[in-house]
Tab-separated table of C-alpha atoms in Angstrom:
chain	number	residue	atom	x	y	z
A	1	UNK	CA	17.895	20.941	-6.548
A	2	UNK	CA	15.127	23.118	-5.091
A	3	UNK	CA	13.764	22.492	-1.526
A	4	UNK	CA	10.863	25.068	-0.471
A	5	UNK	CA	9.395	25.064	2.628
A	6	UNK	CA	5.705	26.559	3.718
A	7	UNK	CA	3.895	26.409	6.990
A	8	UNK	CA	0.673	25.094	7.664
A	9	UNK	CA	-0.560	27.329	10.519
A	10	UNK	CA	-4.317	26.762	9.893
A	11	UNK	CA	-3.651	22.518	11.243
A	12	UNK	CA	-2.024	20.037	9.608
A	13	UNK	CA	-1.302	18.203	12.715
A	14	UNK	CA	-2.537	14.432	11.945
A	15	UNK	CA	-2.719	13.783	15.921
A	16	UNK	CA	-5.633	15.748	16.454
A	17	UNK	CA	-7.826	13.338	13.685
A	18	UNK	CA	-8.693	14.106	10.811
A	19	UNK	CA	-6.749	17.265	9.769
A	20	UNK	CA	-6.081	19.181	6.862
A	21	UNK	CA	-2.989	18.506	5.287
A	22	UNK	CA	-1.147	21.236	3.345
A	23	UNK	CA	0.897	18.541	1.662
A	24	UNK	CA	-1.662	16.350	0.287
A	25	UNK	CA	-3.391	19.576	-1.055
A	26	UNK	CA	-0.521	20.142	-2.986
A	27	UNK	CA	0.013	17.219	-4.290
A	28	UNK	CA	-3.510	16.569	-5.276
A	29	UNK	CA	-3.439	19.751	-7.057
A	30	UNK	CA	-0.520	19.048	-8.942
A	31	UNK	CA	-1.348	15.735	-9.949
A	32	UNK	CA	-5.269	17.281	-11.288
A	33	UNK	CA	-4.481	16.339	-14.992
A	34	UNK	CA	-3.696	13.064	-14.408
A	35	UNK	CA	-7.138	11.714	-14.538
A	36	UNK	CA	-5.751	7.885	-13.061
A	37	UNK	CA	-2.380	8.150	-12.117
A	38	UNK	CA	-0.444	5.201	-10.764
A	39	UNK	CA	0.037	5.134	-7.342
A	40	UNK	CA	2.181	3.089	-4.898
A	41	UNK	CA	1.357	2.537	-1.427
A	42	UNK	CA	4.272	1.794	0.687
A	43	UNK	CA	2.961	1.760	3.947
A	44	UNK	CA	0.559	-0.708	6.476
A	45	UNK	CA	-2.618	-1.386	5.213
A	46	UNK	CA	-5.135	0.721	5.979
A	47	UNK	CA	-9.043	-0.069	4.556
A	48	UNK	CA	-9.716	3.993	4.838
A	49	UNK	CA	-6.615	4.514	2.661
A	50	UNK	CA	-6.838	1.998	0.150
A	51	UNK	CA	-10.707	3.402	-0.344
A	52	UNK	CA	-9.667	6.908	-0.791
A	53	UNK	CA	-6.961	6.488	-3.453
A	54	UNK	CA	-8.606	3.296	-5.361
A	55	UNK	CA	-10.750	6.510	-6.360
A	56	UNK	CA	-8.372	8.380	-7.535
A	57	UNK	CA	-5.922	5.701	-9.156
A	58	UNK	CA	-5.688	4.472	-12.392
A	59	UNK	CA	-3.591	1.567	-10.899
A	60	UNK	CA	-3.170	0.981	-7.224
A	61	UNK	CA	-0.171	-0.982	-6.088
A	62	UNK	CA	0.992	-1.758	-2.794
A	63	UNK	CA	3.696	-3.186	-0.923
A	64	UNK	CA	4.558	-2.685	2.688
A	65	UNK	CA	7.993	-1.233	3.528
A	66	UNK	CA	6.739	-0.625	7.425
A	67	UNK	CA	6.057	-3.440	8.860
A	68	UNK	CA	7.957	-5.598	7.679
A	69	UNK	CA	10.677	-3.603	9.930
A	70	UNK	CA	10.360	-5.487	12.846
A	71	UNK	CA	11.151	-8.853	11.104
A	72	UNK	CA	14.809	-10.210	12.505
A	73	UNK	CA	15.505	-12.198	9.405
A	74	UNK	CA	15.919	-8.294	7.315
A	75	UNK	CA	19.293	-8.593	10.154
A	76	UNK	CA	22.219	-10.444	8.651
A	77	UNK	CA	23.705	-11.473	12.264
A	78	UNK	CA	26.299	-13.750	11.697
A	79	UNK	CA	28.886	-10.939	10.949
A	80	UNK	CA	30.262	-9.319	13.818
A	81	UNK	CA	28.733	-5.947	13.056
A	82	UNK	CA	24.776	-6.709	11.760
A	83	UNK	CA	24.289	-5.863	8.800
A	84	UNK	CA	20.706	-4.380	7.319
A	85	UNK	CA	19.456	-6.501	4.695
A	86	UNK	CA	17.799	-4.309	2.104
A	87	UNK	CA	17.120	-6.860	-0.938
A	88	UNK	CA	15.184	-8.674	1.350
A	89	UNK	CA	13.037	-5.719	2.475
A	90	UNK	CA	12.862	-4.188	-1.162
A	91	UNK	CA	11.599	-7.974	-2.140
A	92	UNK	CA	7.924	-6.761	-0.441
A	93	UNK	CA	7.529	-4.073	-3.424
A	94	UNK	CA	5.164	-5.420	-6.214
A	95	UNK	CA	5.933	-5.817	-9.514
A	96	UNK	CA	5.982	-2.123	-10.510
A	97	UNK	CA	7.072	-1.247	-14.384
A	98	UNK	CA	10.261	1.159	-13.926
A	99	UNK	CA	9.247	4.844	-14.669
A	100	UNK	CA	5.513	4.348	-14.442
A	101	UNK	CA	4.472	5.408	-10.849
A	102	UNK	CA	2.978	9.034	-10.870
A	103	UNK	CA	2.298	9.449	-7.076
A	104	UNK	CA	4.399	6.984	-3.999
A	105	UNK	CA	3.430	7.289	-0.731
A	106	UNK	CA	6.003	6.496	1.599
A	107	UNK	CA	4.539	7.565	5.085
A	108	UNK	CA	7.637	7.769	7.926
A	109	UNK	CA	9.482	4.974	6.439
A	110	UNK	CA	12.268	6.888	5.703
A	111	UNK	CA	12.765	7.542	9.437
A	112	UNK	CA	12.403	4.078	10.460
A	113	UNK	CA	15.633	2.595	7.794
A	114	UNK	CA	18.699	2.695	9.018
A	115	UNK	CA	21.414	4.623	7.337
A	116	UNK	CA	22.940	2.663	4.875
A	117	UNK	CA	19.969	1.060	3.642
A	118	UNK	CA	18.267	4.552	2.467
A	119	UNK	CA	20.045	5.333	-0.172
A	120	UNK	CA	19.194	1.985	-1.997
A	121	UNK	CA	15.662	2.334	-1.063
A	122	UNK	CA	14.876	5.989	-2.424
A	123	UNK	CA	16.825	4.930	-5.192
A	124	UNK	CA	14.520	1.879	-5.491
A	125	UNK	CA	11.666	4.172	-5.591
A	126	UNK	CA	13.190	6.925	-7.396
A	127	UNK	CA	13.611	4.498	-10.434
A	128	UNK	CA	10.020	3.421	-10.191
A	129	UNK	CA	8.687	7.162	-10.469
A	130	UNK	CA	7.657	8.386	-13.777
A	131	UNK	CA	9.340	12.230	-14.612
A	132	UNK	CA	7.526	14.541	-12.643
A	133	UNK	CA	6.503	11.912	-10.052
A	134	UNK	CA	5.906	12.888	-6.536
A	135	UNK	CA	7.141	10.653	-3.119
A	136	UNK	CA	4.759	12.123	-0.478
A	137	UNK	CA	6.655	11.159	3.128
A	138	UNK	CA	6.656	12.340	6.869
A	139	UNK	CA	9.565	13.124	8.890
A	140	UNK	CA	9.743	13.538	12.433
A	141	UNK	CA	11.572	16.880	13.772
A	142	UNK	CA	14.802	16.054	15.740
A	143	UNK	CA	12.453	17.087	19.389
A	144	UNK	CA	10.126	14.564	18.330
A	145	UNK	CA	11.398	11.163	19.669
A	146	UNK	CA	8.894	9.002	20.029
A	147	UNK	CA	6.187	7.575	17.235
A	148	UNK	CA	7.998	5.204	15.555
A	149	UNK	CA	4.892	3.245	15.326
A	150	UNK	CA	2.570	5.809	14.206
A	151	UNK	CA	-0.281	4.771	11.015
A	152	UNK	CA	-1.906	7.244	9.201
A	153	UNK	CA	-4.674	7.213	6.969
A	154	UNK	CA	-6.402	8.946	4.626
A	155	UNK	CA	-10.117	10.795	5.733
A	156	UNK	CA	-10.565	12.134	2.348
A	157	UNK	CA	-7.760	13.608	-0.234
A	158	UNK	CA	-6.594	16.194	1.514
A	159	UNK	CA	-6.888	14.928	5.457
A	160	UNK	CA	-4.616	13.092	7.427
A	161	UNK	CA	-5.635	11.254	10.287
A	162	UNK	CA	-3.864	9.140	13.181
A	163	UNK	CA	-4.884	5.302	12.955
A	164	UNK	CA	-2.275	4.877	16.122
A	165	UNK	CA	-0.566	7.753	17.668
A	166	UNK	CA	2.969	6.260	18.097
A	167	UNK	CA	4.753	5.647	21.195
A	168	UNK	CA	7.954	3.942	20.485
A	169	UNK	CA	11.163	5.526	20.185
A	170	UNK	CA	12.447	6.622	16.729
A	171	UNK	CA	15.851	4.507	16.193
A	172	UNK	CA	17.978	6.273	14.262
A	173	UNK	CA	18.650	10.177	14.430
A	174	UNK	CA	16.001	12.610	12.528
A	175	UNK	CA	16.914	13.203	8.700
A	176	UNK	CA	17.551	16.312	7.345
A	177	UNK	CA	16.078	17.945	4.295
A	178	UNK	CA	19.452	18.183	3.202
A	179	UNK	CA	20.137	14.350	3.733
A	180	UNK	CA	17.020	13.335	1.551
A	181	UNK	CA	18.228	16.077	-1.496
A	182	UNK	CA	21.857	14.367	-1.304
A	183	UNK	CA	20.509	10.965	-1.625
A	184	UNK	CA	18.367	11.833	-4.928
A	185	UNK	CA	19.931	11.203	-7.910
A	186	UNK	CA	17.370	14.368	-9.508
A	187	UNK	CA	14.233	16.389	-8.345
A	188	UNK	CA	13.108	18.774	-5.968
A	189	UNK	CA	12.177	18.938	-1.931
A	190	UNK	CA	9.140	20.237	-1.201
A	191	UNK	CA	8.610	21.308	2.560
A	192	UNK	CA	5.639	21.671	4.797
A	193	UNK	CA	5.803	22.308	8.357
A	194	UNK	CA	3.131	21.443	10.670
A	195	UNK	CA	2.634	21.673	14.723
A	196	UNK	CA	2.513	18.263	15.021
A	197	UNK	CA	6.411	17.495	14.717
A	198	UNK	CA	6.062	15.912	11.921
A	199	UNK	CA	7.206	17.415	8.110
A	200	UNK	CA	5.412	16.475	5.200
A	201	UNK	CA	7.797	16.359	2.279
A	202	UNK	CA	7.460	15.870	-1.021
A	203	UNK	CA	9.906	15.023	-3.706
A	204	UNK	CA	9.464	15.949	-7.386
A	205	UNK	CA	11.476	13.568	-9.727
B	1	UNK	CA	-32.498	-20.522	20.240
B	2	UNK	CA	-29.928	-19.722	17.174
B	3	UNK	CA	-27.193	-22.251	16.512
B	4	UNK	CA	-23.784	-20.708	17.567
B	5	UNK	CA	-21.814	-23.358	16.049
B	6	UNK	CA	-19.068	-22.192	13.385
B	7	UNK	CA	-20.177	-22.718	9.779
B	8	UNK	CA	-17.205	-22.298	6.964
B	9	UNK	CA	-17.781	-18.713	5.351
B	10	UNK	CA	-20.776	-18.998	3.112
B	11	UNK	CA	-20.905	-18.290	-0.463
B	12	UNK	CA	-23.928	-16.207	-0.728
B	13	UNK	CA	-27.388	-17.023	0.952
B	14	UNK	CA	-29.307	-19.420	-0.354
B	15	UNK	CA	-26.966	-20.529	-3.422
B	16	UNK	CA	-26.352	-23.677	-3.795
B	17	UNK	CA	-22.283	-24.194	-3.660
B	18	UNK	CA	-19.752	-26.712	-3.775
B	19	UNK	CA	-17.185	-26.976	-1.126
B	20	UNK	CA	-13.199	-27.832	-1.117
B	21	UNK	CA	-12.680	-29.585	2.416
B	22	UNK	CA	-9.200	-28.973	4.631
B	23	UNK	CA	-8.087	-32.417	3.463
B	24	UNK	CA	-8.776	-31.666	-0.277
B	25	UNK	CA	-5.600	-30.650	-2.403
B	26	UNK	CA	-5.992	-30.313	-6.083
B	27	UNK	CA	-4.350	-29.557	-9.072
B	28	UNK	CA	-5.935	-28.486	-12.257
B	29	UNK	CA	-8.634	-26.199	-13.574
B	30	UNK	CA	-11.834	-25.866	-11.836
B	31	UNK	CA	-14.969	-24.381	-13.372
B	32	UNK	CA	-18.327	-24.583	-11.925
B	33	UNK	CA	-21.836	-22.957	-12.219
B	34	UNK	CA	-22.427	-22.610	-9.140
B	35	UNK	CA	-20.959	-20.900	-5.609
B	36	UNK	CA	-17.877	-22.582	-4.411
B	37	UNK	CA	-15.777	-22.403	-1.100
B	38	UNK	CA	-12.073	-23.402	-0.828
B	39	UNK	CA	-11.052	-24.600	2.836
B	40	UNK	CA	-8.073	-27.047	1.201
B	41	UNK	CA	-5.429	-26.603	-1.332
B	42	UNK	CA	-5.586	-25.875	-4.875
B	43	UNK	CA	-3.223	-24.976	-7.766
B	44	UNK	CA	-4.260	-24.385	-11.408
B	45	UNK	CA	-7.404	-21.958	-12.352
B	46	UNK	CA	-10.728	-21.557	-11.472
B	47	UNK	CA	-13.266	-19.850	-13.464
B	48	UNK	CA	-16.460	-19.530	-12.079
B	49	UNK	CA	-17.461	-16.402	-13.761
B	50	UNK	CA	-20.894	-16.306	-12.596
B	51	UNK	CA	-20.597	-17.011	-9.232
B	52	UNK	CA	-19.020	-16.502	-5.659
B	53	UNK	CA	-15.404	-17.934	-4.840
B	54	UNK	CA	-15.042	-17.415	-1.455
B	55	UNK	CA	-11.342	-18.862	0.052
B	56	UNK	CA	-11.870	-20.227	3.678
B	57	UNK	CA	-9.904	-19.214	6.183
B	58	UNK	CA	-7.444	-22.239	6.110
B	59	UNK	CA	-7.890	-22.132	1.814
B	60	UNK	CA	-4.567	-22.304	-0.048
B	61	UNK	CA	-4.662	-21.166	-3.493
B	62	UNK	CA	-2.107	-20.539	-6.029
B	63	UNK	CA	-4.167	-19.741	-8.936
B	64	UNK	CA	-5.659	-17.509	-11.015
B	65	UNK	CA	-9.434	-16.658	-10.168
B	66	UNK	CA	-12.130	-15.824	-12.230
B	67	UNK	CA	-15.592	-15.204	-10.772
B	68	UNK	CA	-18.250	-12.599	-9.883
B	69	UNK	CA	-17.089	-12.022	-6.621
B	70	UNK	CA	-14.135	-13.344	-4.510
B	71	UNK	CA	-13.885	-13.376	-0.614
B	72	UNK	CA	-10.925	-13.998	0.573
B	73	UNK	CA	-10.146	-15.544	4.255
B	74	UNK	CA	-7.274	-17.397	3.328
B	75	UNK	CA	-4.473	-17.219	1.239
B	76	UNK	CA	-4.290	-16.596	-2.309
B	77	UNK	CA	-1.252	-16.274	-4.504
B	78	UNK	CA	-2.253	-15.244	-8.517
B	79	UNK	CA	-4.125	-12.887	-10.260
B	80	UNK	CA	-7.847	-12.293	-9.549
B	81	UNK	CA	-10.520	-11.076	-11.665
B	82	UNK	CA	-13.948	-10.285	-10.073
B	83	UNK	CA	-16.619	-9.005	-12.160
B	84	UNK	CA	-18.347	-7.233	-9.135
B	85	UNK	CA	-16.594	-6.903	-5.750
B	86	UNK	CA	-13.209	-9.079	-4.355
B	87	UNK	CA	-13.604	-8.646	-0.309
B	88	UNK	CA	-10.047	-9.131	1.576
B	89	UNK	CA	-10.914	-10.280	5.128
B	90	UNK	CA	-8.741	-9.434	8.130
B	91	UNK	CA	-7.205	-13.144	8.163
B	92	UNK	CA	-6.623	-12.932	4.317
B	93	UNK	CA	-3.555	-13.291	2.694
B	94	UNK	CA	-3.335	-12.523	-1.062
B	95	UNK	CA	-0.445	-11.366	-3.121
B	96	UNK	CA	-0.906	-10.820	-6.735
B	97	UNK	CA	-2.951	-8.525	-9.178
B	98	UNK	CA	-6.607	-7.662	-8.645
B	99	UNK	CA	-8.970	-6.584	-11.237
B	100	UNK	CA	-12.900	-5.698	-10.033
B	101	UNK	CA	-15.310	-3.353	-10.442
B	102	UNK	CA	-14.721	-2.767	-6.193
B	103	UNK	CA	-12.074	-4.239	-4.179
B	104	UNK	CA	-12.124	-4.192	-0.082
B	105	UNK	CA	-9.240	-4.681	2.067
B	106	UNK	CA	-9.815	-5.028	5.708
B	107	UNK	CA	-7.065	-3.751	8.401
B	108	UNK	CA	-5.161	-6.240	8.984
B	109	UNK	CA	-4.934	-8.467	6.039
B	110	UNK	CA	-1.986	-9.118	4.086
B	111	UNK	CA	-2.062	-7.662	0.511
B	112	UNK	CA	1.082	-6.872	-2.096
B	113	UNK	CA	0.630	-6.601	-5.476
B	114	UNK	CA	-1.957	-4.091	-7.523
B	115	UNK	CA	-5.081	-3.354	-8.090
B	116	UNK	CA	-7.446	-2.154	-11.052
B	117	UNK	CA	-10.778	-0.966	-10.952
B	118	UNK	CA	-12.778	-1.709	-13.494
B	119	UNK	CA	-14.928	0.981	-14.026
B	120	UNK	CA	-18.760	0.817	-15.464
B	121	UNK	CA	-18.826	-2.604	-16.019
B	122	UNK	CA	-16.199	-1.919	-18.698
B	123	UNK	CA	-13.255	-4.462	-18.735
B	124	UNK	CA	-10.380	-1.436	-19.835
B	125	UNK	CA	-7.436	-1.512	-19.839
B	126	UNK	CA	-5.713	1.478	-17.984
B	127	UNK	CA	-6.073	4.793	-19.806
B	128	UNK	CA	-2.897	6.333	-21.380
B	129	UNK	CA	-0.535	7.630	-18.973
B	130	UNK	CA	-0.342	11.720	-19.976
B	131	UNK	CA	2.647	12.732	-20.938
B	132	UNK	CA	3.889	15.157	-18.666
B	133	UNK	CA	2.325	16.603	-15.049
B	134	UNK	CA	1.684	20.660	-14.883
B	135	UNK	CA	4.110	21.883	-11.971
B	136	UNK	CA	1.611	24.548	-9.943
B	137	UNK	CA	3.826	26.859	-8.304
């Protein structure tokens, strides 16, 4: 697998709203032939979002991973050591044909799941993604440690903007590029680096 | 002075509509020429392709909706099929698959499912998927 990295020096820090974002360029450049790709939103609902890539999308699906977090019932407490309930959270994706999706976007939900659900979510995704699909995601640096509440959304294609800044505590440890490669049965990492603490990566099936 | 009192979401101005109360619950198909508001329970289809469904906010509809435009305040589980504009309000709950010429979804509101534009008044289905994506370097 390859994982690349570039820095964004000109921005690219969705705090300071709306900013450009070297990731989405990229992807939106890639995905230029595709005249209506299908695209999965995985994140909270956001109007300015949903209006920017209905534009873009042949077929727009969406189910939210996010929020539903903070539901107890996705806790199986009744064992002596909880245990994460990942059918029930994967149960909020649509109805998505396997192989079909040409562009997911996956916000920071990858640093709000706790360990041993992730695999079985990226592979969840991973089997919805059409070859040469791309999962656009954030992840916090390890020195960031607060935001897990932080919404984007979209100001455009390529601009990122903060719909709520984040001040809650991250709860599990920051992931690795190396972590997300390991868990991927194929494709390739895609790295860019901003000021704001936050990555965007995107993976290549 | 202007009357502040709460009104169920209208229809559109002026049209004249019919209106599903709380205590309603039905089960069936519904057509109609004319605007129509759900505040109760219904199951089945409605096809009001000419006019407005709008689904109040205490409207519970498991159904699949065909109309000119749909505004949703309640919930509403089944596909949907505006020929204009479906408008997802903040209280609005809908899971299922939309099909417009515009769709709105306001913060807040619940939506899961998908979504397909119909572009140019053309009912199409999506275009072919391409068969491969060019990898820029």
């Amino acid at each position: 697998m390859l994982a690349r990295s570039g820095r964004s020096d000109a921005g690219a820090d969705p705090r300071s709203a709306p900013a450009p974002s070297f990731g989405l360029r990229w992807l939106w450049q890639y995905a230029q032939d595709l005249p209506r790709p299908y695209v999965l939103d995985c994140g909270p609902l956001r109007s300015a979002t949903l209006a920017v890539l209905l534009g873009r999308s042949g077929r727009f699906y969406r189910g939210d991973l996010i929020t539903p977090l903070k539901r107890p019932d996705l806790w199986d407490r009744t064992r002596k050591t909880p245990v994460f309930r990942t059918e029930l959270l994967l149960a909020e994706l649509p109805s998505v044909a396997p192989a079909s999706l040409s562009l997911v976007f996956c916000w920071h939900l990858l640093d709000l799941l706790p360990r041993e659900a992730l695999a079985d979510v990226l592979l969840q995704v991973h089997k919805l993604m059409e070859s040469g699909g791309v999962l656009f995601c954030l992840l916090r640096e390890p020195r960031l440690d607060r935001g897990a509440d932080a919404e984007w959304e979209l100001d455009g294609l390529n601009c990122l903007k903060h719909a709520r800044e984040g001040t809650t505590p991250f709860p599990y440890p920051a992931l690795s590029n190396r972590e997300i490669d390991r868990l991927l049965p194929t494709g390739s990492v895609k790295t860019f680096l901003t000021r704001s603490g936050w990555r965007e990566v995107l993976v290549v099936k | 002075m202007p009357d502040a009192t709460p009104r169920p979401p209208a229809a559109s101005g002026g049209q004249p509509s019919s209106t599903l109360g709380r205590s309603v619950t039905i089960k069936g198909e519904l057509s109609a020429k004319e605007d129509l508001v759900i505040e109760g329970q219904f199951e089945g289809t409605i096809d009001v392709a000419e006019h407005t469904v709008t689904v109040g906010p205490q409207g519970q509809v498991k159904s699949e909706i065909r109309a000119r435009q749909v505004v949703v305040h309640g919930s509403v589980n089944g596909k949907i099929t505006a020929r204009e504009k479906i408008d997802i309000r903040r209280t609005g709950n809908v899971t299922g698959d939309l099909q417009a010429a515009g769709v709105a979804i306001e913060d807040g509101a619940y939506f899961k499912g998908s979504i397909e534009i119909l572009r140019e008044g053309r009912a199409e289905a999506a275009p072919a998927r391409p068969v491969a994506i060019p990898r820029p370097s």
